[in-house]
Coordinates of C-alpha atoms and ligand atoms in Angstrom, one line a residue:
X1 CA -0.4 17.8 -13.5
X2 CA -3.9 19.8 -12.6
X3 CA -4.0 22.9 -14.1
X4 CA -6.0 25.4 -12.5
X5 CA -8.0 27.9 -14.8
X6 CA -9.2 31.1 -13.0
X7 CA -11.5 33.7 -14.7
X8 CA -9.8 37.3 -14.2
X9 CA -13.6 38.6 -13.7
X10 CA -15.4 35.1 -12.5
X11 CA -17.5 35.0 -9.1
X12 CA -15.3 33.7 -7.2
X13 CA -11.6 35.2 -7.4
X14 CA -10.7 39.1 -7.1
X15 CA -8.5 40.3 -9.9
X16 CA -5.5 41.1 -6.7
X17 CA -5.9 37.3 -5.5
X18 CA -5.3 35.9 -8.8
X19 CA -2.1 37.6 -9.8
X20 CA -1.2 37.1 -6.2
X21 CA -1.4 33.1 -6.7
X22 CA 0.0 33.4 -10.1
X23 CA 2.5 35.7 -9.3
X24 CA 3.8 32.8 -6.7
X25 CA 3.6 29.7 -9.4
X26 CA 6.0 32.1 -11.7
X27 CA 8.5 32.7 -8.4
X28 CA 8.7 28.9 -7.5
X29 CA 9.4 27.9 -10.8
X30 CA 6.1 27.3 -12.3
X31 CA 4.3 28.1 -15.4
X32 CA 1.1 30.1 -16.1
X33 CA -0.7 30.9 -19.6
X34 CA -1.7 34.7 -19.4
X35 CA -3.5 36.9 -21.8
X36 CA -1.4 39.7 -23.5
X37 CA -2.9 42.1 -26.3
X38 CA -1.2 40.1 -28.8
X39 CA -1.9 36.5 -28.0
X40 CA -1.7 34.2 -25.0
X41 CA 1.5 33.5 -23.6
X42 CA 2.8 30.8 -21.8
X43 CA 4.6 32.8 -18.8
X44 CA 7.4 31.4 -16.5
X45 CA 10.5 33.7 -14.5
X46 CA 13.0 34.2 -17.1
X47 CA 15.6 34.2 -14.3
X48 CA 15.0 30.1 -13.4
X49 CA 16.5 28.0 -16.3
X50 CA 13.8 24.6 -15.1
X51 CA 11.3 27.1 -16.3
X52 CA 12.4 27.6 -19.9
X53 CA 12.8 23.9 -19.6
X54 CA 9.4 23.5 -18.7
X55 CA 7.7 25.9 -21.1
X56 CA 9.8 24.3 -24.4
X57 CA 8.8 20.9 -23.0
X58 CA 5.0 22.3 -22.8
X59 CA 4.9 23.4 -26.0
X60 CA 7.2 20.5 -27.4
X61 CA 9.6 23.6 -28.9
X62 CA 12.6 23.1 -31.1
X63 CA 15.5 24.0 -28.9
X64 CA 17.0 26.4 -30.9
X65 CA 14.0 28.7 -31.1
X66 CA 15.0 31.3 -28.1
X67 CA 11.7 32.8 -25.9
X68 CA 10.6 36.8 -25.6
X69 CA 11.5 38.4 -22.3
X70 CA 8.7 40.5 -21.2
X71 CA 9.0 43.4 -18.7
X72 CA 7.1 45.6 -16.7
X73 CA 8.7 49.1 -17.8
X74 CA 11.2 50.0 -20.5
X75 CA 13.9 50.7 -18.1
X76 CA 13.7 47.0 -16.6
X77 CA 15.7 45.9 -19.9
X78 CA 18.9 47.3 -18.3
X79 CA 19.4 44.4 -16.1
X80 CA 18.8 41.8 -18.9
X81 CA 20.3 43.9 -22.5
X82 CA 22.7 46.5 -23.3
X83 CA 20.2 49.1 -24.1
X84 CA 21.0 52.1 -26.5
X85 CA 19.5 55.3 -27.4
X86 CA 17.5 53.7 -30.5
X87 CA 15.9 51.4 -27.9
X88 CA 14.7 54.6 -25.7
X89 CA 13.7 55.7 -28.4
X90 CA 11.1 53.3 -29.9
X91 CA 10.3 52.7 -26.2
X92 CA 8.9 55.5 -26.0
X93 CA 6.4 55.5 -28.7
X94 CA 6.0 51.9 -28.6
X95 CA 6.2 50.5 -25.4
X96 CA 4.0 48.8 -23.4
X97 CA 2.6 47.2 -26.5
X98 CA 3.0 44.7 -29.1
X99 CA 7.1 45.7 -30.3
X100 CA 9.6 43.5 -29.7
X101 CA 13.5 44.3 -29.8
X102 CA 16.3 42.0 -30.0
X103 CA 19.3 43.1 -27.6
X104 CA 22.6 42.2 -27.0
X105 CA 21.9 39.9 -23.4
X106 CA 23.6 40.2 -20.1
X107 CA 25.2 37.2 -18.3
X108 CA 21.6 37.3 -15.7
X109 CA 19.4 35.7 -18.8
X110 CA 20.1 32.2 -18.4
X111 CA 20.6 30.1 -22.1
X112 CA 17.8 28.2 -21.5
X113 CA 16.0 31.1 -22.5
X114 CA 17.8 32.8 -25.3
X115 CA 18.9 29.2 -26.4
X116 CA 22.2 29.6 -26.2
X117 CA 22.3 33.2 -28.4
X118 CA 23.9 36.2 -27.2
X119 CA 21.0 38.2 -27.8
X120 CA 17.4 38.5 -25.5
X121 CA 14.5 39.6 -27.1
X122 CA 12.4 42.5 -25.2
X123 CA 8.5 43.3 -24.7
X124 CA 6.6 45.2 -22.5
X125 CA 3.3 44.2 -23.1
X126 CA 0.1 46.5 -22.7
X127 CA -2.2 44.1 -21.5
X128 CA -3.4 44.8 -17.8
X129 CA -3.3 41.4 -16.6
X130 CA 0.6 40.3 -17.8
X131 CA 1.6 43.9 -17.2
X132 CA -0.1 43.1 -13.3
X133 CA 1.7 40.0 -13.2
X134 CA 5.1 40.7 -14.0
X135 CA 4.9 43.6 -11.2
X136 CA 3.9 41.4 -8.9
X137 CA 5.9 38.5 -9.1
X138 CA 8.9 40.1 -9.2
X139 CA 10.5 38.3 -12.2
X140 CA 11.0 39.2 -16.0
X141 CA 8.5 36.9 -17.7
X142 CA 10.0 34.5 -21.0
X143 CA 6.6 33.9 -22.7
X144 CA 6.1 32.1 -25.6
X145 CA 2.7 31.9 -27.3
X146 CA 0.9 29.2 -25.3
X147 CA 0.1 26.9 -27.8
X148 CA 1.4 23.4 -28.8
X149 CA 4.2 24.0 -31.2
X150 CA 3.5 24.4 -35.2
X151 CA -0.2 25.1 -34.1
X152 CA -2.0 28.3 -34.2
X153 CA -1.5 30.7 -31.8
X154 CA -4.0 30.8 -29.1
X155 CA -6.4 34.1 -28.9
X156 CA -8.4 33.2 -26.6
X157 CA -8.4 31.1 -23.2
X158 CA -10.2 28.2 -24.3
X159 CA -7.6 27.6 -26.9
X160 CA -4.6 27.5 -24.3
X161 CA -7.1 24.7 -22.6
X162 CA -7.7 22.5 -25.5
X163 CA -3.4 23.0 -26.1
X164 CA -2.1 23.1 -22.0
X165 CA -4.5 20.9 -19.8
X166 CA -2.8 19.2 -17.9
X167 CA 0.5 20.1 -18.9
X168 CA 0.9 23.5 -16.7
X169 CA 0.4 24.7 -13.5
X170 CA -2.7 27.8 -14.2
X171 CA -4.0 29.1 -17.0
X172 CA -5.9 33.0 -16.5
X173 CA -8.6 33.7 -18.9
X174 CA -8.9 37.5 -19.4
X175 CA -11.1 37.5 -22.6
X176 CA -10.4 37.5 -26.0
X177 CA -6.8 39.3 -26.9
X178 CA -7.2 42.4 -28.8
X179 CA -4.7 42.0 -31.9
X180 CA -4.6 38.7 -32.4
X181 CA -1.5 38.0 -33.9
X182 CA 2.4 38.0 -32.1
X183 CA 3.7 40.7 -31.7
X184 CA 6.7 42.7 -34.5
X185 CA 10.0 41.6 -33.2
X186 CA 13.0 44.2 -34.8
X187 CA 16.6 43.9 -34.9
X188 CA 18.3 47.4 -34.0
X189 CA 20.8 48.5 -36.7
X190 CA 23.3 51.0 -37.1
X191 CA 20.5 53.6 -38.3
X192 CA 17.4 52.1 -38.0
X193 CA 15.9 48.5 -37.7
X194 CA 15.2 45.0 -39.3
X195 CA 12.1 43.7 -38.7
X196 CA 12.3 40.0 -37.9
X197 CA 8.6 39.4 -37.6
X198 CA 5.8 41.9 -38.7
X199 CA 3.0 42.6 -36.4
X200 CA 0.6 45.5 -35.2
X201 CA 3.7 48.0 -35.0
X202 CA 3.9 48.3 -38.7
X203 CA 7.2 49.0 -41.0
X204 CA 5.3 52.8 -41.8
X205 CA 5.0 53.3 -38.2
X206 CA 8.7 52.1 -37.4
X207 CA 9.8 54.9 -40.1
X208 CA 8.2 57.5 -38.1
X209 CA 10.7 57.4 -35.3
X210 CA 13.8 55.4 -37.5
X211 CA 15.8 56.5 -40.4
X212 CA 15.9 53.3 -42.2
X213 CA 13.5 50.6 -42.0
X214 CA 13.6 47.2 -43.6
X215 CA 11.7 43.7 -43.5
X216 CA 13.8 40.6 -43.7
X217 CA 13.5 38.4 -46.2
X218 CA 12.1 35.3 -44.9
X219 CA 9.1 37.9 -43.8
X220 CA 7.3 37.0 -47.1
X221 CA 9.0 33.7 -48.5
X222 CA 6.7 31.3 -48.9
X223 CA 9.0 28.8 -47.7
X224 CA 12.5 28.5 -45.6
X225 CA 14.9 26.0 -45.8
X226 CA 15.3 23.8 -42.8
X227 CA 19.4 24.4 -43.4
X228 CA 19.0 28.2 -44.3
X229 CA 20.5 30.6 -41.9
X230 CA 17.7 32.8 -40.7
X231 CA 18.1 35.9 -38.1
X232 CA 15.0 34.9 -36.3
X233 CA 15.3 30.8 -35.7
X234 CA 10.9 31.1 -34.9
X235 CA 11.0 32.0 -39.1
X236 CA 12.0 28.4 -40.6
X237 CA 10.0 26.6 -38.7
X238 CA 6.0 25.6 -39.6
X239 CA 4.0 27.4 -38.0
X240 CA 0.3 28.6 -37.2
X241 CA -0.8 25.7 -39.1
X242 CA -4.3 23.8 -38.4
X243 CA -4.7 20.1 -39.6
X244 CA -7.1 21.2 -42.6
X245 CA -5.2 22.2 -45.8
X246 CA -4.7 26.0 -46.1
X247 CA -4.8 27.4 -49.6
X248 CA -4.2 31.0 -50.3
X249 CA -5.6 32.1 -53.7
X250 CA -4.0 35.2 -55.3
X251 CA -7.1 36.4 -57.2
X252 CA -9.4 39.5 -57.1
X253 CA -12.9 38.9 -55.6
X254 CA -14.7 37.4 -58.3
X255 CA -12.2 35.3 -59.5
X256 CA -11.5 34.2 -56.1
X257 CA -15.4 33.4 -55.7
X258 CA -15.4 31.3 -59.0
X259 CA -12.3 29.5 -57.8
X260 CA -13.4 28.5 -54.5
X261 CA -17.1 27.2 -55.6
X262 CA -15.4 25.3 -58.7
X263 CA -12.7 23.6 -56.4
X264 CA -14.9 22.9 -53.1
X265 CA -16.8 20.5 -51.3
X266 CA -18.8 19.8 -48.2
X267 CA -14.9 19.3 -46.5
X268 CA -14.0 22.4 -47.6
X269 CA -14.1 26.0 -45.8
X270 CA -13.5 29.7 -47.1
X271 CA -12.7 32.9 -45.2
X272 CA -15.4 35.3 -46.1
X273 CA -16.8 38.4 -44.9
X274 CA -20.6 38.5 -43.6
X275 CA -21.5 40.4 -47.0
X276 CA -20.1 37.6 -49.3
X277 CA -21.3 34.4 -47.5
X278 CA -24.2 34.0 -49.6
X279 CA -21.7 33.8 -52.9
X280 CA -20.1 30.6 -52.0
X281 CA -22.2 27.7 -52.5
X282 CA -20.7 24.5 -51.2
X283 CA -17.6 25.4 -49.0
X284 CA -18.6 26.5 -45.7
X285 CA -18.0 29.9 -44.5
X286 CA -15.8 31.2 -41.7
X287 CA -16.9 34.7 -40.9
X288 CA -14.1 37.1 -40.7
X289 CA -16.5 40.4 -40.2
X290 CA -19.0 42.5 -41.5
X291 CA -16.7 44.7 -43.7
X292 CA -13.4 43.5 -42.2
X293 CA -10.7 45.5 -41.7
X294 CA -6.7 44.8 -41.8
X295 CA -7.5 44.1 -37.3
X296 CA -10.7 42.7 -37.9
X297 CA -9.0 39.8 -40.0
X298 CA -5.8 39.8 -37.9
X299 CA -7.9 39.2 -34.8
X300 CA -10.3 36.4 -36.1
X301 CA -7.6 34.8 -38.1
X302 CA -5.9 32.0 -35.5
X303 CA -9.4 31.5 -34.0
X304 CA -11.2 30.4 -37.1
X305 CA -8.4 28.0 -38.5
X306 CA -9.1 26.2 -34.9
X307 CA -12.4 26.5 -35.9
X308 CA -12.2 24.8 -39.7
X309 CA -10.7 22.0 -37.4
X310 CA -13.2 21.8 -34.7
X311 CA -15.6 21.7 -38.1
X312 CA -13.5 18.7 -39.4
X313 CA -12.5 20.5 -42.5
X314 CA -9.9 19.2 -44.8
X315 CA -9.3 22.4 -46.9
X316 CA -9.7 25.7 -46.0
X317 CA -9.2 28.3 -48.9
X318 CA -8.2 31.7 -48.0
X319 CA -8.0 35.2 -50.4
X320 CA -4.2 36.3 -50.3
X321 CA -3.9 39.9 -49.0
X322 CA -1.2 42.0 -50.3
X323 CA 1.9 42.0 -48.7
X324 CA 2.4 45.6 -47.4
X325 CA 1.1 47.9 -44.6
X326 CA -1.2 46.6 -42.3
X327 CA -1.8 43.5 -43.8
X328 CA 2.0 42.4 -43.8
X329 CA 1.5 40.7 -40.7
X330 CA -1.4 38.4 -41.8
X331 CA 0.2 37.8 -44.9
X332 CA 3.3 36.5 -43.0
X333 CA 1.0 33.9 -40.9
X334 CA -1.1 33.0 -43.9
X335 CA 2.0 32.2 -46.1
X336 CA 3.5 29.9 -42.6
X337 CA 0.4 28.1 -42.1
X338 CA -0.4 27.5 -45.5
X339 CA 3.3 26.1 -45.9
X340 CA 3.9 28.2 -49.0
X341 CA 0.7 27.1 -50.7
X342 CA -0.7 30.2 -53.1
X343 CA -2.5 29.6 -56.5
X344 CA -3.0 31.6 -59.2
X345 CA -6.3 31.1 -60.7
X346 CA -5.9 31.6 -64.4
Ligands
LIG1 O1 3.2 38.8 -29.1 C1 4.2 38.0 -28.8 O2 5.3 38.3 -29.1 C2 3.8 36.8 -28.0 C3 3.3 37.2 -26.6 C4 3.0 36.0 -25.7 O3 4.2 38.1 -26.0 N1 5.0 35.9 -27.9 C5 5.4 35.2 -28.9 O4 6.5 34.4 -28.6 O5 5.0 35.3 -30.1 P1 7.0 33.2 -29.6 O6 8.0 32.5 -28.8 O7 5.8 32.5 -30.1 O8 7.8 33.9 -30.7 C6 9.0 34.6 -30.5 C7 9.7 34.9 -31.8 C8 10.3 33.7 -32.4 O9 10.1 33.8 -33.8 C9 11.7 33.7 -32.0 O10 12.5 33.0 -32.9 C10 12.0 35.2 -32.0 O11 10.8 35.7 -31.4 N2 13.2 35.5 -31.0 C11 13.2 35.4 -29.7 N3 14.4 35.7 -29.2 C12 15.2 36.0 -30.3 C13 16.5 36.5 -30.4 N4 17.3 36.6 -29.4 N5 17.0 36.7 -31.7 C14 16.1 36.6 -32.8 N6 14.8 36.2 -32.7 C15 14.4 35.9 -31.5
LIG2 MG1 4.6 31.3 -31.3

């Protein structure tokens, strides 16, 4: 298969032509990688079972891992869910943007996208380009991240290249995405939520609008069972995971120094802001920011473990964050791609 790759701002295309010829590969079946604030997703109608087909068979998906709906406004979920109040609710001060809410699904979703659940999970994402395209085509959008399963999620559009040549129809490049990790999928409860997966919507903002809020479990296990029954199939699988080695190290700053230059050698690699390069003397540094913040590191983190394998690094070591606020969300990825892999230096 070609696949076409069209700059949202190139030379040659207008912004209206390209969702115009995107707009008709998602109506006759087709898929297209678009950017979203989160992460690129690999788009295709979520009414046409061939195209969840397609999009699992892309990605080389496990079967029972179900895909995101994504919509254009709130009210769009009445077709596809049985909304409630507490959806309204969050929709309001979430939505368009990166929340995701599991719903009981109508008999419209086809299995092929839910994967044979009787639940569809909901977005509305903020990004101008999918929020463009999903007017425009007509359809709701199921839209996995666009990147070959187990793999880190792509953030930018030369990622979804180096995963999806050949293998779709279009991919749009709109730039870098602004959060860089998936979006917080929730579970609705009796009075409040669950959330499945953390992201940019944090559990403290989630209490400002629900009564009880709580993280599952598996959020922050290292590792899940391939038998254990999870509420979220995406959490027992590997995940975000480059070919190098990913070691978290549960230290404070100098100890996490010491660790990293006694345990590191020309293939190894370290995350380190721009202000701390200089103290690590043989494993190479991947930048994560000046002074980083909880986005700053969020944002750079999928791109630079494609990078430590672009580099041809074996070993990547990375300084565990704590598991709370802002930095949930990284923590979640980091413990998935490093397979569970923290050590303690004494
Ligand atoms: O930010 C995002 O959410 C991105 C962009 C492209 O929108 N999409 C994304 O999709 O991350 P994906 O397929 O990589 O992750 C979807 C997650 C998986 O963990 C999946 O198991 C969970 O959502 N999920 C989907 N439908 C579900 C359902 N009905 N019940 C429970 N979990 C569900
Ligand atoms: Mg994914």
């Amino acid at each position: 298969m070609n696949t076409e790759y069209l700059k949202i701002t190139g030379e040659h295309y207008n912004d209206a032509e390209v969702i115009d010829r995107a707009a008709r590969v998602i109506q006759n079946g087709g898929l297209v990688a678009i950017p979203t604030e989160t992460v690129y997703g690999l788009a295709g109608s979520a009414l046409i079972p061939t195209s969840a087909e397609k999009i699992f068979s892309a990605k080389g998906r496990p079967a029972d891992n179900p895909l995101i709906v994504h919509i254009a406004k709130p009210e769009e979920a009445e077709t596809l869910a049985y909304t409630c109040d507490a959806y309204y609710k969050l929709a309001e001060r979430f939505m368009p943007g990166p929340l995701t809410m599991i719903l009981p699904k109508k008999g419209i979703v086809p299995d092929e996208v839910t994967a044979g659940l009787d639940s569809v999970a909901i977005r509305c994402p903020s990004n101008d380009i999918a929020h463009k395209l999903i007017e425009a085509s007509g359809h709701p959008i199921a839209a996995p991240s666009a990147n070959r399963s187990g793999i880190p999620s792509p953030t930018k559009a030369e990622h979804v290249l180096t995963d999806m040549d050949g293998r779709i129809d279009m991919i749009i490049d709109g730039g870098e995405c602004d959060i860089g990790l998936e979006s917080t999928v929730i579970k609705l409860t009796d009075d409040g939520c669950v959330i499945l997966r953390p992201g940019a919507v944090t559990e403290e903002m989630l209490a400002e609008v629900c009564d009880v809020v709580t993280v599952a479990k598996a959020v922050i296990e290292p590792s899940v069972a391939a038998e254990e029954r999870v509420e979220s199939p995406g959490m027992k699988y590997k995940h975000y995971s480059p070919k190098a080695d990913v070691i978290l190290v549960d230290a404070n700053m100098t100890d996490f120094v010491a660790y990293v230059n006694a345990n590191s050698d020309n293939k190894c690699g370290v995350f380190s802001s721009n202000e701390y390069r200089t103290h690590f003397t043989s494993a190479a540094t991947l930048i994560t920011g000046e002074h980083p913040s909880a986005r700053d590191e969020s944002k750079s983190l999928f791109h630079l473990l494609r990078k430590a394998d672009e580099m041809g690094l074996e070993r990547v070591y990375i300084k565990l964050p704590e598991a709370k606020g802002e930095y949930l969300a990284l923590y979640n990825r980091l413990i998935r791609a490093s397979g569970g892999k923290i050590v303690k230096p004494e």
